[in-house]
Amino acid sequence: MNNNSNNYAPRDSDILRSSSKILDHHDREFDYLRLAVNEKCNLRCIYCMPEKGVKLLNKDQYLSKSEIKRIISLFTQMGISKIRFTGGEPLLREDISELIRYAKNECKIKQVHLTTNGILLNKYLDQLSRAGLSGINISLDSLRPERFKKITRRDKLQQVLDNIILVQDSVIPSLKINVVFMRGFNDDELLDFVEFTKTNHLTVRFIELMPFDAHQIWKTGKFYKSEDILNDLKHKVKGLHPITGSNTEHYIFQVDGYLGKIAIIPSYSRNLCINCNRIRITADGSLRNCLYSKEERSLRDLIRKGALDQELKEMVRDSFFTKHKDGWEAQRVKGNNRESMTQIGG
Ligand code: SAM
Ligand code: SF4
């Protein structure tokens, strides 16, 4: 529990705990659920997974389809307006379209998104479109085949590029490309990614590396700070003008006459914590109130003990009630973190 909790005025606490929404002491409301639906993956990105993969749990330790649906329904009652399915690789679940349809059509969640490495999109795109998916984020760190292979340890660039074209031709309204950007790794592709927005209707998002990788690459000087990415963009790209974007897109631009957009996500610098609205659930059903916090509470265990919705909601509210002001504060609390982002979902 947060050491600061003793400082809170009881009346405030009562209001926060009795609200139907998920609120905290820093005037934040949490209405965006990021749900990891598995830990398995068909790539081995070097900043995310060890080559041999992460040690998987037994099948029954992961949330089942009906438990995932119960969680979606529960959070709908608590006022969420957006859900993102992530993983591991969410398209390795055959029931992913059913879960999306459930969130969108039965729970009436306004925005239902998916983060994927894009490899299997050709197989699922029709189903995903019919299920009402609002948007897809595809992770793509290099436009060069050899480098893509080196980063992901798989030779699949062309498949991802072909699938990006399919998504643009589909009815799915939003397409974003996540590029984990690192010095001496892929930073020489800055202009290539900018050019990628010339004729493609999508947003390229340069993302800061975060310290969740088995190899701890982030300690090797490859870290590329968002402010530096911003300066390089401004110096190297002509015709760049600022536009408006989503909450996480701290800096967002478009080049004059280009169809797509360019954004920078300061995921390590953490200057967006004050506007945090995210709730994270891991594939084994643990609730995390901050990406950088090691504290988890198991919704799965409570569900399997036969808990009523009210008890589950209390656990959720209690977790956010004690949420740290920002990721720096959360990180200072000692404990063991998960080995890889594939276990947290990004
Ligand atoms: N497999 C899917 C994918 O790659 O899009 C979804 C899961 S992946 C863990 C979610 C996002 O986290 C991806 O955009 C990936 O690039 C990002 N990611 C993984 N490890 C990271 C790290 N150490 N730092 C920053 N982003 C990371
Ligand atoms: Fe798999 Fe996504 Fe991690 Fe790459 S970033 S290894 S695609 S989970």
mmCIF file of C-alpha atoms and ligand atoms in Angstrom:
data_model
loop_
_atom_site.group_PDB
_atom_site.id
_atom_site.type_symbol
_atom_site.label_atom_id
_atom_site.label_comp_id
_atom_site.label_asym_id
_atom_site.label_seq_id
_atom_site.Cartn_x
_atom_site.Cartn_y
_atom_site.Cartn_z
ATOM 1 C CA MET A 1 0.000 0.000 0.000
ATOM 2 C CA ASN A 2 1.085 3.576 -0.734
ATOM 3 C CA ASN A 3 2.770 5.229 2.289
ATOM 4 C CA ASN A 4 0.973 8.461 1.503
ATOM 5 C CA SER A 5 -2.438 6.938 2.113
ATOM 6 C CA ASN A 6 -2.429 8.150 5.750
ATOM 7 C CA ASN A 7 -2.443 11.749 4.515
ATOM 8 C CA TYR A 8 -5.763 11.428 2.710
ATOM 9 C CA ALA A 9 -8.834 13.123 4.169
ATOM 10 C CA PRO A 10 -11.466 10.479 5.053
ATOM 11 C CA ARG A 11 -14.291 12.361 3.313
ATOM 12 C CA ASP A 12 -12.353 12.399 0.039
ATOM 13 C CA SER A 13 -11.647 8.717 0.439
ATOM 14 C CA ASP A 14 -15.326 7.939 0.937
ATOM 15 C CA ILE A 15 -16.275 9.858 -2.197
ATOM 16 C CA LEU A 16 -13.611 8.113 -4.257
ATOM 17 C CA ARG A 17 -14.534 4.675 -3.021
ATOM 18 C CA SER A 18 -18.282 5.127 -3.480
ATOM 19 C CA SER A 19 -18.129 6.488 -7.047
ATOM 20 C CA SER A 20 -19.221 4.121 -9.809
ATOM 21 C CA LYS A 21 -16.174 5.319 -11.789
ATOM 22 C CA ILE A 22 -12.511 4.563 -11.124
ATOM 23 C CA LEU A 23 -10.945 7.669 -9.596
ATOM 24 C CA ASP A 24 -7.800 8.570 -7.673
ATOM 25 C CA HIS A 25 -6.465 11.255 -5.372
ATOM 26 C CA HIS A 26 -4.839 13.230 -8.145
ATOM 27 C CA ASP A 27 -8.079 14.140 -9.921
ATOM 28 C CA ARG A 28 -7.694 11.400 -12.486
ATOM 29 C CA GLU A 29 -10.419 9.185 -13.890
ATOM 30 C CA PHE A 30 -9.442 5.784 -15.334
ATOM 31 C CA ASP A 31 -11.518 4.823 -18.329
ATOM 32 C CA TYR A 32 -9.040 3.069 -20.646
ATOM 33 C CA LEU A 33 -8.473 -0.655 -20.129
ATOM 34 C CA ARG A 34 -5.429 -2.371 -21.639
ATOM 35 C CA LEU A 35 -6.069 -6.072 -21.543
ATOM 36 C CA ALA A 36 -3.312 -8.581 -22.334
ATOM 37 C CA VAL A 37 -4.925 -11.722 -23.698
ATOM 38 C CA ASN A 38 -1.856 -13.950 -23.865
ATOM 39 C CA GLU A 39 1.926 -14.033 -23.324
ATOM 40 C CA LYS A 40 2.799 -16.078 -26.410
ATOM 41 C CA CYS A 41 4.320 -14.451 -29.448
ATOM 42 C CA ASN A 42 5.377 -15.399 -32.972
ATOM 43 C CA LEU A 43 8.229 -12.825 -32.958
ATOM 44 C CA ARG A 44 11.151 -12.380 -30.559
ATOM 45 C CA CYS A 45 11.829 -8.617 -30.602
ATOM 46 C CA ILE A 46 15.165 -8.167 -28.921
ATOM 47 C CA TYR A 47 14.021 -5.305 -26.656
ATOM 48 C CA CYS A 48 11.040 -7.371 -25.473
ATOM 49 C CA MET A 49 11.746 -11.110 -25.368
ATOM 50 C CA PRO A 50 14.717 -13.412 -24.928
ATOM 51 C CA GLU A 51 15.421 -15.546 -28.027
ATOM 52 C CA LYS A 52 13.976 -18.674 -26.453
ATOM 53 C CA GLY A 53 10.829 -16.772 -25.381
ATOM 54 C CA VAL A 54 9.573 -16.236 -21.828
ATOM 55 C CA LYS A 55 8.671 -19.146 -19.583
ATOM 56 C CA LEU A 56 4.950 -19.649 -20.077
ATOM 57 C CA LEU A 57 2.563 -20.446 -17.231
ATOM 58 C CA ASN A 58 0.286 -23.465 -17.236
ATOM 59 C CA LYS A 59 -2.749 -22.956 -19.479
ATOM 60 C CA ASP A 60 -5.131 -22.803 -16.520
ATOM 61 C CA GLN A 61 -3.187 -19.903 -14.997
ATOM 62 C CA TYR A 62 -4.269 -17.608 -17.827
ATOM 63 C CA LEU A 63 -7.692 -15.985 -17.910
ATOM 64 C CA SER A 64 -10.250 -18.072 -19.787
ATOM 65 C CA LYS A 65 -12.537 -16.597 -22.435
ATOM 66 C CA SER A 66 -15.448 -16.371 -20.000
ATOM 67 C CA GLU A 67 -13.265 -14.731 -17.329
ATOM 68 C CA ILE A 68 -12.079 -12.151 -19.881
ATOM 69 C CA LYS A 69 -15.702 -11.441 -20.807
ATOM 70 C CA ARG A 70 -16.638 -11.033 -17.151
ATOM 71 C CA ILE A 71 -13.787 -8.559 -16.679
ATOM 72 C CA ILE A 72 -14.831 -6.565 -19.757
ATOM 73 C CA SER A 73 -18.414 -6.442 -18.487
ATOM 74 C CA LEU A 74 -17.260 -5.412 -15.002
ATOM 75 C CA PHE A 75 -15.132 -2.539 -16.292
ATOM 76 C CA THR A 76 -17.959 -1.440 -18.594
ATOM 77 C CA GLN A 77 -20.083 -0.996 -15.484
ATOM 78 C CA MET A 78 -17.232 1.063 -14.023
ATOM 79 C CA GLY A 79 -17.326 3.547 -16.882
ATOM 80 C CA ILE A 80 -14.545 2.581 -19.278
ATOM 81 C CA SER A 81 -14.882 4.039 -22.760
ATOM 82 C CA LYS A 82 -11.882 2.421 -24.437
ATOM 83 C CA ILE A 83 -10.312 -1.017 -24.420
ATOM 84 C CA ARG A 84 -7.127 -2.231 -26.090
ATOM 85 C CA PHE A 85 -6.425 -5.909 -26.611
ATOM 86 C CA THR A 86 -2.717 -6.618 -26.439
ATOM 87 C CA GLY A 87 -0.343 -9.386 -25.353
ATOM 88 C CA GLY A 88 1.971 -11.237 -26.223
ATOM 89 C CA GLU A 89 0.531 -11.449 -29.691
ATOM 90 C CA PRO A 90 -3.276 -11.157 -29.425
ATOM 91 C CA LEU A 91 -3.822 -12.611 -32.919
ATOM 92 C CA LEU A 92 -2.483 -15.946 -31.681
ATOM 93 C CA ARG A 93 -5.852 -16.327 -29.925
ATOM 94 C CA GLU A 94 -8.462 -17.775 -32.264
ATOM 95 C CA ASP A 95 -11.263 -16.165 -30.220
ATOM 96 C CA ILE A 96 -9.881 -12.609 -30.496
ATOM 97 C CA SER A 97 -12.656 -11.442 -32.854
ATOM 98 C CA GLU A 98 -15.293 -12.853 -30.510
ATOM 99 C CA LEU A 99 -13.789 -10.884 -27.598
ATOM 100 C CA ILE A 100 -13.708 -7.702 -29.688
ATOM 101 C CA ARG A 101 -17.312 -8.229 -30.793
ATOM 102 C CA TYR A 102 -18.334 -8.809 -27.176
ATOM 103 C CA ALA A 103 -16.679 -5.555 -26.049
ATOM 104 C CA LYS A 104 -18.023 -3.504 -28.922
ATOM 105 C CA ASN A 105 -21.520 -4.906 -29.490
ATOM 106 C CA GLU A 106 -22.622 -6.388 -26.174
ATOM 107 C CA CYS A 107 -20.838 -4.034 -23.776
ATOM 108 C CA LYS A 108 -21.121 -1.029 -26.120
ATOM 109 C CA ILE A 109 -17.580 0.158 -25.450
ATOM 110 C CA LYS A 110 -17.027 3.157 -27.712
ATOM 111 C CA GLN A 111 -13.470 2.442 -28.807
ATOM 112 C CA VAL A 112 -12.092 -1.067 -29.128
ATOM 113 C CA HIS A 113 -8.479 -1.275 -30.326
ATOM 114 C CA LEU A 114 -5.833 -3.904 -30.945
ATOM 115 C CA THR A 115 -2.027 -3.801 -30.697
ATOM 116 C CA THR A 116 -0.382 -6.449 -32.861
ATOM 117 C CA ASN A 117 2.841 -7.245 -34.665
ATOM 118 C CA GLY A 118 0.685 -7.495 -37.805
ATOM 119 C CA ILE A 119 1.917 -10.895 -39.023
ATOM 120 C CA LEU A 120 -1.483 -12.624 -38.904
ATOM 121 C CA LEU A 121 -3.685 -9.713 -39.947
ATOM 122 C CA ASN A 122 -4.422 -11.131 -43.404
ATOM 123 C CA LYS A 123 -5.999 -14.151 -41.695
ATOM 124 C CA TYR A 124 -8.186 -12.147 -39.290
ATOM 125 C CA LEU A 125 -8.892 -8.781 -40.899
ATOM 126 C CA ASP A 126 -12.383 -9.569 -42.214
ATOM 127 C CA GLN A 127 -13.478 -10.978 -38.854
ATOM 128 C CA LEU A 128 -11.958 -8.026 -36.998
ATOM 129 C CA SER A 129 -13.719 -5.546 -39.288
ATOM 130 C CA ARG A 130 -17.058 -7.299 -38.827
ATOM 131 C CA ALA A 131 -16.542 -7.340 -35.055
ATOM 132 C CA GLY A 132 -16.397 -3.518 -35.118
ATOM 133 C CA LEU A 133 -12.730 -2.915 -34.290
ATOM 134 C CA SER A 134 -12.069 0.838 -33.999
ATOM 135 C CA GLY A 135 -8.332 0.840 -34.579
ATOM 136 C CA ILE A 136 -5.130 -1.150 -34.993
ATOM 137 C CA ASN A 137 -1.613 -0.346 -33.798
ATOM 138 C CA ILE A 138 1.036 -2.350 -35.649
ATOM 139 C CA SER A 139 4.550 -2.606 -34.232
ATOM 140 C CA LEU A 140 7.183 -2.092 -36.919
ATOM 141 C CA ASP A 141 10.690 -0.956 -35.955
ATOM 142 C CA SER A 142 12.428 -1.075 -39.324
ATOM 143 C CA LEU A 143 11.552 -0.762 -42.998
ATOM 144 C CA ARG A 144 14.735 -2.667 -43.960
ATOM 145 C CA PRO A 145 14.374 -6.453 -44.324
ATOM 146 C CA GLU A 146 17.748 -7.407 -42.800
ATOM 147 C CA ARG A 147 17.300 -5.095 -39.863
ATOM 148 C CA PHE A 148 13.690 -6.190 -39.284
ATOM 149 C CA LYS A 149 14.985 -9.766 -39.173
ATOM 150 C CA LYS A 150 17.729 -8.823 -36.715
ATOM 151 C CA ILE A 151 15.300 -7.017 -34.384
ATOM 152 C CA THR A 152 12.446 -9.533 -34.471
ATOM 153 C CA ARG A 153 14.564 -12.652 -35.156
ATOM 154 C CA ARG A 154 12.064 -13.540 -37.914
ATOM 155 C CA ASP A 155 12.066 -12.749 -41.663
ATOM 156 C CA LYS A 156 8.553 -11.272 -41.927
ATOM 157 C CA LEU A 157 8.864 -7.636 -43.005
ATOM 158 C CA GLN A 158 7.095 -8.073 -46.358
ATOM 159 C CA GLN A 159 4.169 -9.802 -44.686
ATOM 160 C CA VAL A 160 3.739 -6.906 -42.251
ATOM 161 C CA LEU A 161 3.983 -4.314 -45.065
ATOM 162 C CA ASP A 162 1.411 -6.215 -47.157
ATOM 163 C CA ASN A 163 -0.903 -6.346 -44.151
ATOM 164 C CA ILE A 164 -0.523 -2.590 -43.557
ATOM 165 C CA ILE A 165 -1.908 -2.072 -47.070
ATOM 166 C CA LEU A 166 -4.805 -4.440 -46.320
ATOM 167 C CA VAL A 167 -5.701 -2.492 -43.155
ATOM 168 C CA GLN A 168 -5.686 0.805 -45.069
ATOM 169 C CA ASP A 169 -8.092 -0.735 -47.591
ATOM 170 C CA SER A 170 -10.378 -2.039 -44.818
ATOM 171 C CA VAL A 171 -13.218 -0.312 -42.933
ATOM 172 C CA ILE A 172 -11.131 -0.071 -39.733
ATOM 173 C CA PRO A 173 -10.914 3.677 -39.105
ATOM 174 C CA SER A 174 -7.554 4.096 -37.378
ATOM 175 C CA LEU A 175 -4.098 2.691 -38.138
ATOM 176 C CA LYS A 176 -0.968 3.537 -36.161
ATOM 177 C CA ILE A 177 2.563 2.204 -36.510
ATOM 178 C CA ASN A 178 4.550 1.811 -33.270
ATOM 179 C CA VAL A 179 8.298 2.252 -33.742
ATOM 180 C CA VAL A 180 10.458 1.634 -30.663
ATOM 181 C CA PHE A 181 13.172 4.143 -31.534
ATOM 182 C CA MET A 182 16.771 3.634 -30.416
ATOM 183 C CA ARG A 183 20.130 5.228 -31.084
ATOM 184 C CA GLY A 184 22.521 3.243 -33.250
ATOM 185 C CA PHE A 185 19.732 0.758 -33.876
ATOM 186 C CA ASN A 186 17.069 2.271 -36.116
ATOM 187 C CA ASP A 187 17.445 6.053 -35.620
ATOM 188 C CA ASP A 188 18.947 6.339 -39.126
ATOM 189 C CA GLU A 189 15.460 5.469 -40.445
ATOM 190 C CA LEU A 190 13.892 8.673 -39.112
ATOM 191 C CA LEU A 191 13.442 10.170 -42.589
ATOM 192 C CA ASP A 192 12.331 6.846 -44.098
ATOM 193 C CA PHE A 193 9.537 6.607 -41.526
ATOM 194 C CA VAL A 194 8.573 10.231 -42.187
ATOM 195 C CA GLU A 195 8.411 9.429 -45.919
ATOM 196 C CA PHE A 196 6.221 6.430 -45.049
ATOM 197 C CA THR A 197 3.548 8.982 -44.020
ATOM 198 C CA LYS A 198 3.608 10.637 -47.458
ATOM 199 C CA THR A 199 1.172 8.289 -49.169
ATOM 200 C CA ASN A 200 0.002 6.111 -46.268
ATOM 201 C CA HIS A 201 -3.027 7.073 -44.219
ATOM 202 C CA LEU A 202 -1.605 6.226 -40.779
ATOM 203 C CA THR A 203 0.274 7.683 -37.802
ATOM 204 C CA VAL A 204 3.911 6.697 -37.267
ATOM 205 C CA ARG A 205 4.632 6.858 -33.526
ATOM 206 C CA PHE A 206 8.229 6.978 -32.290
ATOM 207 C CA ILE A 207 8.243 5.337 -28.846
ATOM 208 C CA GLU A 208 10.932 5.659 -26.184
ATOM 209 C CA LEU A 209 12.464 2.377 -25.096
ATOM 210 C CA MET A 210 11.280 1.283 -21.640
ATOM 211 C CA PRO A 211 13.281 -0.732 -19.126
ATOM 212 C CA PHE A 212 11.303 -3.953 -19.548
ATOM 213 C CA ASP A 213 13.532 -6.230 -21.543
ATOM 214 C CA ALA A 214 15.446 -9.313 -20.656
ATOM 215 C CA HIS A 215 18.677 -7.919 -22.149
ATOM 216 C CA GLN A 216 18.365 -4.505 -20.472
ATOM 217 C CA ILE A 217 19.289 -2.835 -23.789
ATOM 218 C CA TRP A 218 18.178 0.437 -22.318
ATOM 219 C CA LYS A 219 21.311 0.475 -20.129
ATOM 220 C CA THR A 220 23.628 0.319 -23.151
ATOM 221 C CA GLY A 221 23.361 3.945 -24.301
ATOM 222 C CA LYS A 222 20.822 3.179 -27.029
ATOM 223 C CA PHE A 223 18.125 5.161 -25.264
ATOM 224 C CA TYR A 224 16.797 7.965 -27.509
ATOM 225 C CA LYS A 225 14.981 10.571 -25.439
ATOM 226 C CA SER A 226 11.726 12.020 -26.803
ATOM 227 C CA GLU A 227 13.086 15.587 -26.620
ATOM 228 C CA ASP A 228 16.039 14.508 -28.787
ATOM 229 C CA ILE A 229 13.757 12.756 -31.285
ATOM 230 C CA LEU A 230 11.726 15.968 -31.386
ATOM 231 C CA ASN A 231 14.791 18.145 -32.048
ATOM 232 C CA ASP A 232 16.036 15.809 -34.766
ATOM 233 C CA LEU A 233 12.624 15.795 -36.433
ATOM 234 C CA LYS A 234 12.429 19.586 -36.374
ATOM 235 C CA HIS A 235 15.931 19.982 -37.799
ATOM 236 C CA LYS A 236 15.753 17.306 -40.457
ATOM 237 C CA VAL A 237 12.177 17.494 -41.764
ATOM 238 C CA LYS A 238 10.913 20.401 -43.859
ATOM 239 C CA GLY A 239 7.242 21.407 -43.795
ATOM 240 C CA LEU A 240 6.521 19.836 -40.400
ATOM 241 C CA HIS A 241 3.612 21.432 -38.559
ATOM 242 C CA PRO A 242 2.015 20.540 -35.190
ATOM 243 C CA ILE A 243 -1.517 19.106 -35.109
ATOM 244 C CA THR A 244 -3.726 17.607 -32.383
ATOM 245 C CA GLY A 245 -3.588 13.931 -31.387
ATOM 246 C CA SER A 246 -4.607 11.500 -28.651
ATOM 247 C CA ASN A 247 -3.709 11.772 -24.927
ATOM 248 C CA THR A 248 -0.498 9.763 -25.286
ATOM 249 C CA GLU A 249 0.674 11.534 -28.412
ATOM 250 C CA HIS A 250 2.545 14.262 -26.608
ATOM 251 C CA TYR A 251 4.051 15.646 -29.803
ATOM 252 C CA ILE A 252 2.166 15.171 -33.041
ATOM 253 C CA PHE A 253 2.929 16.559 -36.480
ATOM 254 C CA GLN A 254 2.133 16.313 -40.132
ATOM 255 C CA VAL A 255 4.308 17.205 -43.085
ATOM 256 C CA ASP A 256 2.646 19.632 -45.505
ATOM 257 C CA GLY A 257 0.805 17.652 -48.171
ATOM 258 C CA TYR A 258 1.412 14.211 -46.561
ATOM 259 C CA LEU A 259 -1.519 11.886 -45.817
ATOM 260 C CA GLY A 260 -0.192 10.447 -42.555
ATOM 261 C CA LYS A 261 0.949 11.863 -39.212
ATOM 262 C CA ILE A 262 4.026 11.545 -36.997
ATOM 263 C CA ALA A 263 3.915 11.335 -33.192
ATOM 264 C CA ILE A 264 6.416 10.918 -30.353
ATOM 265 C CA ILE A 265 5.461 8.925 -27.239
ATOM 266 C CA PRO A 266 7.527 9.779 -24.135
ATOM 267 C CA SER A 267 6.825 6.436 -22.491
ATOM 268 C CA TYR A 268 10.038 6.460 -20.436
ATOM 269 C CA SER A 269 10.213 10.215 -19.733
ATOM 270 C CA ARG A 270 6.762 9.900 -18.195
ATOM 271 C CA ASN A 271 5.657 13.506 -18.640
ATOM 272 C CA LEU A 272 2.120 12.303 -19.339
ATOM 273 C CA CYS A 273 1.472 10.614 -15.981
ATOM 274 C CA ILE A 274 -0.580 13.532 -14.750
ATOM 275 C CA ASN A 275 -3.177 12.688 -17.426
ATOM 276 C CA CYS A 276 -2.984 8.917 -16.940
ATOM 277 C CA ASN A 277 -6.293 7.139 -17.576
ATOM 278 C CA ARG A 278 -4.966 3.567 -17.981
ATOM 279 C CA ILE A 279 -5.880 0.340 -16.280
ATOM 280 C CA ARG A 280 -3.739 -2.702 -17.112
ATOM 281 C CA ILE A 281 -4.630 -6.366 -16.767
ATOM 282 C CA THR A 282 -2.095 -9.080 -17.504
ATOM 283 C CA ALA A 283 -2.918 -12.339 -19.280
ATOM 284 C CA ASP A 284 -2.918 -14.144 -15.928
ATOM 285 C CA GLY A 285 -5.489 -11.732 -14.588
ATOM 286 C CA SER A 286 -3.419 -9.343 -12.465
ATOM 287 C CA LEU A 287 -4.489 -5.753 -12.141
ATOM 288 C CA ARG A 288 -1.724 -3.119 -12.421
ATOM 289 C CA ASN A 289 -2.467 0.530 -11.690
ATOM 290 C CA CYS A 290 0.796 1.744 -13.294
ATOM 291 C CA LEU A 291 3.199 0.344 -15.886
ATOM 292 C CA TYR A 292 6.111 1.108 -13.562
ATOM 293 C CA SER A 293 4.556 -0.266 -10.381
ATOM 294 C CA LYS A 294 5.461 -3.757 -9.201
ATOM 295 C CA GLU A 295 2.301 -4.076 -7.159
ATOM 296 C CA GLU A 296 -0.321 -6.366 -8.644
ATOM 297 C CA ARG A 297 -3.670 -7.674 -7.426
ATOM 298 C CA SER A 298 -5.121 -10.857 -8.835
ATOM 299 C CA LEU A 299 -8.614 -10.431 -10.219
ATOM 300 C CA ARG A 300 -8.359 -14.004 -11.484
ATOM 301 C CA ASP A 301 -7.940 -15.452 -7.992
ATOM 302 C CA LEU A 302 -10.840 -13.438 -6.647
ATOM 303 C CA ILE A 303 -13.056 -14.489 -9.577
ATOM 304 C CA ARG A 304 -12.116 -18.150 -9.012
ATOM 305 C CA LYS A 305 -13.010 -17.866 -5.318
ATOM 306 C CA GLY A 306 -16.546 -16.976 -6.471
ATOM 307 C CA ALA A 307 -16.398 -13.232 -5.748
ATOM 308 C CA LEU A 308 -19.425 -11.074 -6.519
ATOM 309 C CA ASP A 309 -19.067 -8.139 -8.935
ATOM 310 C CA GLN A 310 -19.182 -5.785 -5.968
ATOM 311 C CA GLU A 311 -16.091 -7.405 -4.397
ATOM 312 C CA LEU A 312 -14.186 -7.220 -7.690
ATOM 313 C CA LYS A 313 -15.093 -3.566 -8.082
ATOM 314 C CA GLU A 314 -13.890 -2.834 -4.567
ATOM 315 C CA MET A 315 -10.521 -4.390 -5.364
ATOM 316 C CA VAL A 316 -10.205 -2.255 -8.501
ATOM 317 C CA ARG A 317 -11.223 0.968 -6.748
ATOM 318 C CA ASP A 318 -8.906 0.222 -3.862
ATOM 319 C CA SER A 319 -5.962 -0.297 -6.191
ATOM 320 C CA PHE A 320 -6.484 3.040 -7.960
ATOM 321 C CA PHE A 321 -7.248 4.751 -4.688
ATOM 322 C CA THR A 322 -3.623 4.055 -3.694
ATOM 323 C CA LYS A 323 -2.083 4.826 -7.104
ATOM 324 C CA HIS A 324 1.165 6.795 -7.090
ATOM 325 C CA LYS A 325 1.297 10.283 -8.519
ATOM 326 C CA ASP A 326 3.562 9.201 -11.377
ATOM 327 C CA GLY A 327 5.685 6.373 -12.724
ATOM 328 C CA TRP A 328 8.825 7.688 -11.001
ATOM 329 C CA GLU A 329 7.205 7.447 -7.594
ATOM 330 C CA ALA A 330 5.752 4.013 -8.423
ATOM 331 C CA GLN A 331 9.147 2.726 -9.568
ATOM 332 C CA ARG A 332 10.826 3.626 -6.260
ATOM 333 C CA VAL A 333 8.777 1.027 -4.393
ATOM 334 C CA LYS A 334 10.905 -2.134 -4.167
ATOM 335 C CA GLY A 335 9.752 -5.485 -5.526
ATOM 336 C CA ASN A 336 10.218 -7.836 -8.452
ATOM 337 C CA ASN A 337 8.929 -6.775 -11.813
ATOM 338 C CA ARG A 338 7.949 -8.981 -14.717
ATOM 339 C CA GLU A 339 10.709 -10.086 -17.054
ATOM 340 C CA SER A 340 9.291 -8.850 -20.346
ATOM 341 C CA MET A 341 6.787 -6.423 -21.839
ATOM 342 C CA THR A 342 5.038 -9.403 -23.385
ATOM 343 C CA GLN A 343 3.824 -10.216 -19.863
ATOM 344 C CA ILE A 344 2.500 -6.694 -19.250
ATOM 345 C CA GLY A 345 1.133 -5.762 -22.670
ATOM 346 C CA GLY A 346 2.850 -2.403 -23.205
HETATM 347 N N1 SAM B 1 2.821 -8.288 -29.870
HETATM 348 C C1 SAM B 1 2.112 -7.069 -30.013
HETATM 349 C C2 SAM B 1 2.987 -6.004 -30.630
HETATM 350 O O1 SAM B 1 4.189 -6.155 -30.690
HETATM 351 O O2 SAM B 1 2.421 -4.995 -31.063
HETATM 352 C C3 SAM B 1 1.502 -6.550 -28.721
HETATM 353 C C4 SAM B 1 2.308 -6.679 -27.470
HETATM 354 S S1 SAM B 1 3.767 -5.648 -27.396
HETATM 355 C C5 SAM B 1 4.379 -6.064 -25.803
HETATM 356 C C6 SAM B 1 3.053 -4.045 -27.194
HETATM 357 C C7 SAM B 1 3.958 -2.882 -27.531
HETATM 358 O O3 SAM B 1 5.004 -2.835 -26.575
HETATM 359 C C8 SAM B 1 4.635 -2.968 -28.901
HETATM 360 O O4 SAM B 1 4.394 -1.778 -29.634
HETATM 361 C C9 SAM B 1 6.106 -3.097 -28.589
HETATM 362 O O5 SAM B 1 6.922 -2.489 -29.548
HETATM 363 C C10 SAM B 1 6.177 -2.400 -27.235
HETATM 364 N N2 SAM B 1 7.338 -2.788 -26.433
HETATM 365 C C11 SAM B 1 7.761 -4.004 -26.076
HETATM 366 N N3 SAM B 1 8.872 -3.942 -25.308
HETATM 367 C C12 SAM B 1 9.160 -2.625 -25.173
HETATM 368 C C13 SAM B 1 10.179 -1.904 -24.508
HETATM 369 N N4 SAM B 1 11.123 -2.501 -23.797
HETATM 370 N N5 SAM B 1 10.145 -0.557 -24.590
HETATM 371 C C14 SAM B 1 9.184 0.100 -25.300
HETATM 372 N N6 SAM B 1 8.181 -0.528 -25.943
HETATM 373 C C15 SAM B 1 8.171 -1.872 -25.891
HETATM 374 FE FE1 SF4 B 2 6.166 -10.176 -29.593
HETATM 375 FE FE2 SF4 B 2 5.183 -7.725 -29.493
HETATM 376 FE FE3 SF4 B 2 7.152 -8.496 -27.816
HETATM 377 FE FE4 SF4 B 2 7.709 -8.211 -30.377
HETATM 378 S S1 SF4 B 2 7.026 -6.577 -28.976
HETATM 379 S S2 SF4 B 2 8.304 -9.979 -29.082
HETATM 380 S S3 SF4 B 2 5.847 -8.815 -31.347
HETATM 381 S S4 SF4 B 2 5.091 -9.249 -27.850
#
